[in-house]
């Protein structure tokens, strides 16, 4: 899922400083699962915005709403139900949702309540960790299913580096060295010999370095 | 200027059970502050961050939660969960530039112990010294 976290309240309060009517808009997609921007978090944020505005002596009307997702045209269109009730949308979706609202609603002032952080999973309750960098050229079949692009601090393709110590990363000593994990896992799968083969120089053009990426499935277009 | 704070208490059903016996008369006799409004909940672990924030929106100057001892919760981890949610509200208040001590967590044993009254007095005194809440009651 896409993982995100709430921006610092000071930043949010500055964004909405001059707003009179705010729609705090939750997303029931990924950000609900990672407890950053679902209906519960949006309700908490709406309450905090009301409290913050009261403290600053500003009158504001804050309403709450939610969409199934904010990254699909058909769901974004549902914003019409709050027509006339807001002068700003404070979206608790990931950056994709905020962009979609901006794309589809040219006159709406949409503001991001979250910082979108990474593609990850829930390692344990209340803890999320990055697992994929969305680099567009997956190498997981070569690395035992563990991603060196996302999980190596240096995104090395021929690791581990010289800084790997006792299975830990030199950049973040509390993080397992993913190349040590790959080496150990390939051994368990009886594929350790493959580790001796140097990975070729990587073409990063699929990773977004050439501008925004797009994909089209002709069989699905209408 | 005299100021009587509006203080909301969310208390564990079990912790406050004896305190509330006899319609709370004993509690009154022991000097439990009259400006503390108590809501009993089945388990403090059921309290949401939003419940505590709504109390402030509703005009509270201070809010506190009384739950079971950390290692002796009737529902195992209920009061530990409550403490984390109280901490989340403390953090949020601090982000808004508000005294985090306007919301507090107490872990108290069951029964009508002096600590139950002491916690209320401590909150009352603390909020009185801070003054009215900044949310415009």
PDB file of C-alpha atoms in Angstrom, chain B residues 83-132:
ATOM      1  CA  UNK B  83      -2.442   5.956  28.059  1.00  0.00           C
ATOM      2  CA  UNK B  84      -1.175   5.893  24.469  1.00  0.00           C
ATOM      3  CA  UNK B  85      -4.230   7.772  23.229  1.00  0.00           C
ATOM      4  CA  UNK B  86      -3.857  10.336  26.003  1.00  0.00           C
ATOM      5  CA  UNK B  87      -0.239  10.736  24.924  1.00  0.00           C
ATOM      6  CA  UNK B  88      -1.375  11.253  21.319  1.00  0.00           C
ATOM      7  CA  UNK B  89      -3.650  14.069  22.486  1.00  0.00           C
ATOM      8  CA  UNK B  90      -0.842  15.570  24.607  1.00  0.00           C
ATOM      9  CA  UNK B  91       1.391  15.561  21.508  1.00  0.00           C
ATOM     10  CA  UNK B  92      -1.327  17.176  19.396  1.00  0.00           C
ATOM     11  CA  UNK B  93      -1.973  19.884  22.004  1.00  0.00           C
ATOM     12  CA  UNK B  94       1.734  20.614  22.101  1.00  0.00           C
ATOM     13  CA  UNK B  95       1.745  20.927  18.312  1.00  0.00           C
ATOM     14  CA  UNK B  96      -1.046  23.485  18.640  1.00  0.00           C
ATOM     15  CA  UNK B  97       0.982  25.399  21.231  1.00  0.00           C
ATOM     16  CA  UNK B  98      -1.266  24.358  24.127  1.00  0.00           C
ATOM     17  CA  UNK B  99      -0.103  23.047  27.509  1.00  0.00           C
ATOM     18  CA  UNK B 100      -0.026  19.234  27.186  1.00  0.00           C
ATOM     19  CA  UNK B 101      -0.849  18.917  30.892  1.00  0.00           C
ATOM     20  CA  UNK B 102      -4.398  19.928  30.060  1.00  0.00           C
ATOM     21  CA  UNK B 103      -4.892  16.230  29.410  1.00  0.00           C
ATOM     22  CA  UNK B 104      -3.534  13.532  31.690  1.00  0.00           C
ATOM     23  CA  UNK B 105      -3.677   9.812  32.359  1.00  0.00           C
ATOM     24  CA  UNK B 106      -3.878   8.242  35.813  1.00  0.00           C
ATOM     25  CA  UNK B 107      -3.546   4.553  36.603  1.00  0.00           C
ATOM     26  CA  UNK B 108      -5.336   3.841  39.882  1.00  0.00           C
ATOM     27  CA  UNK B 109      -6.371   0.746  41.798  1.00  0.00           C
ATOM     28  CA  UNK B 110      -9.992  -0.254  42.135  1.00  0.00           C
ATOM     29  CA  UNK B 111     -12.015   0.897  45.092  1.00  0.00           C
ATOM     30  CA  UNK B 112     -12.610   4.213  46.749  1.00  0.00           C
ATOM     31  CA  UNK B 113      -9.000   5.122  47.427  1.00  0.00           C
ATOM     32  CA  UNK B 114      -7.811   8.601  48.386  1.00  0.00           C
ATOM     33  CA  UNK B 115      -5.817   8.622  45.122  1.00  0.00           C
ATOM     34  CA  UNK B 116      -9.054   8.895  43.125  1.00  0.00           C
ATOM     35  CA  UNK B 117      -9.879  12.148  44.887  1.00  0.00           C
ATOM     36  CA  UNK B 118      -6.226  13.273  44.853  1.00  0.00           C
ATOM     37  CA  UNK B 119      -6.094  12.917  41.053  1.00  0.00           C
ATOM     38  CA  UNK B 120      -9.178  15.109  40.679  1.00  0.00           C
ATOM     39  CA  UNK B 121      -7.730  17.730  43.005  1.00  0.00           C
ATOM     40  CA  UNK B 122      -4.402  17.633  41.198  1.00  0.00           C
ATOM     41  CA  UNK B 123      -6.147  18.197  37.872  1.00  0.00           C
ATOM     42  CA  UNK B 124      -8.280  20.970  39.344  1.00  0.00           C
ATOM     43  CA  UNK B 125      -5.281  22.748  40.828  1.00  0.00           C
ATOM     44  CA  UNK B 126      -3.204  22.259  37.702  1.00  0.00           C
ATOM     45  CA  UNK B 127      -5.852  23.645  35.375  1.00  0.00           C
ATOM     46  CA  UNK B 128      -6.618  26.546  37.722  1.00  0.00           C
ATOM     47  CA  UNK B 129      -2.930  27.501  37.641  1.00  0.00           C
ATOM     48  CA  UNK B 130      -2.877  27.293  33.824  1.00  0.00           C
ATOM     49  CA  UNK B 131      -6.018  29.373  33.475  1.00  0.00           C
ATOM     50  CA  UNK B 132      -8.918  28.953  31.071  1.00  0.00           C
TER      51      UNK B 132
END
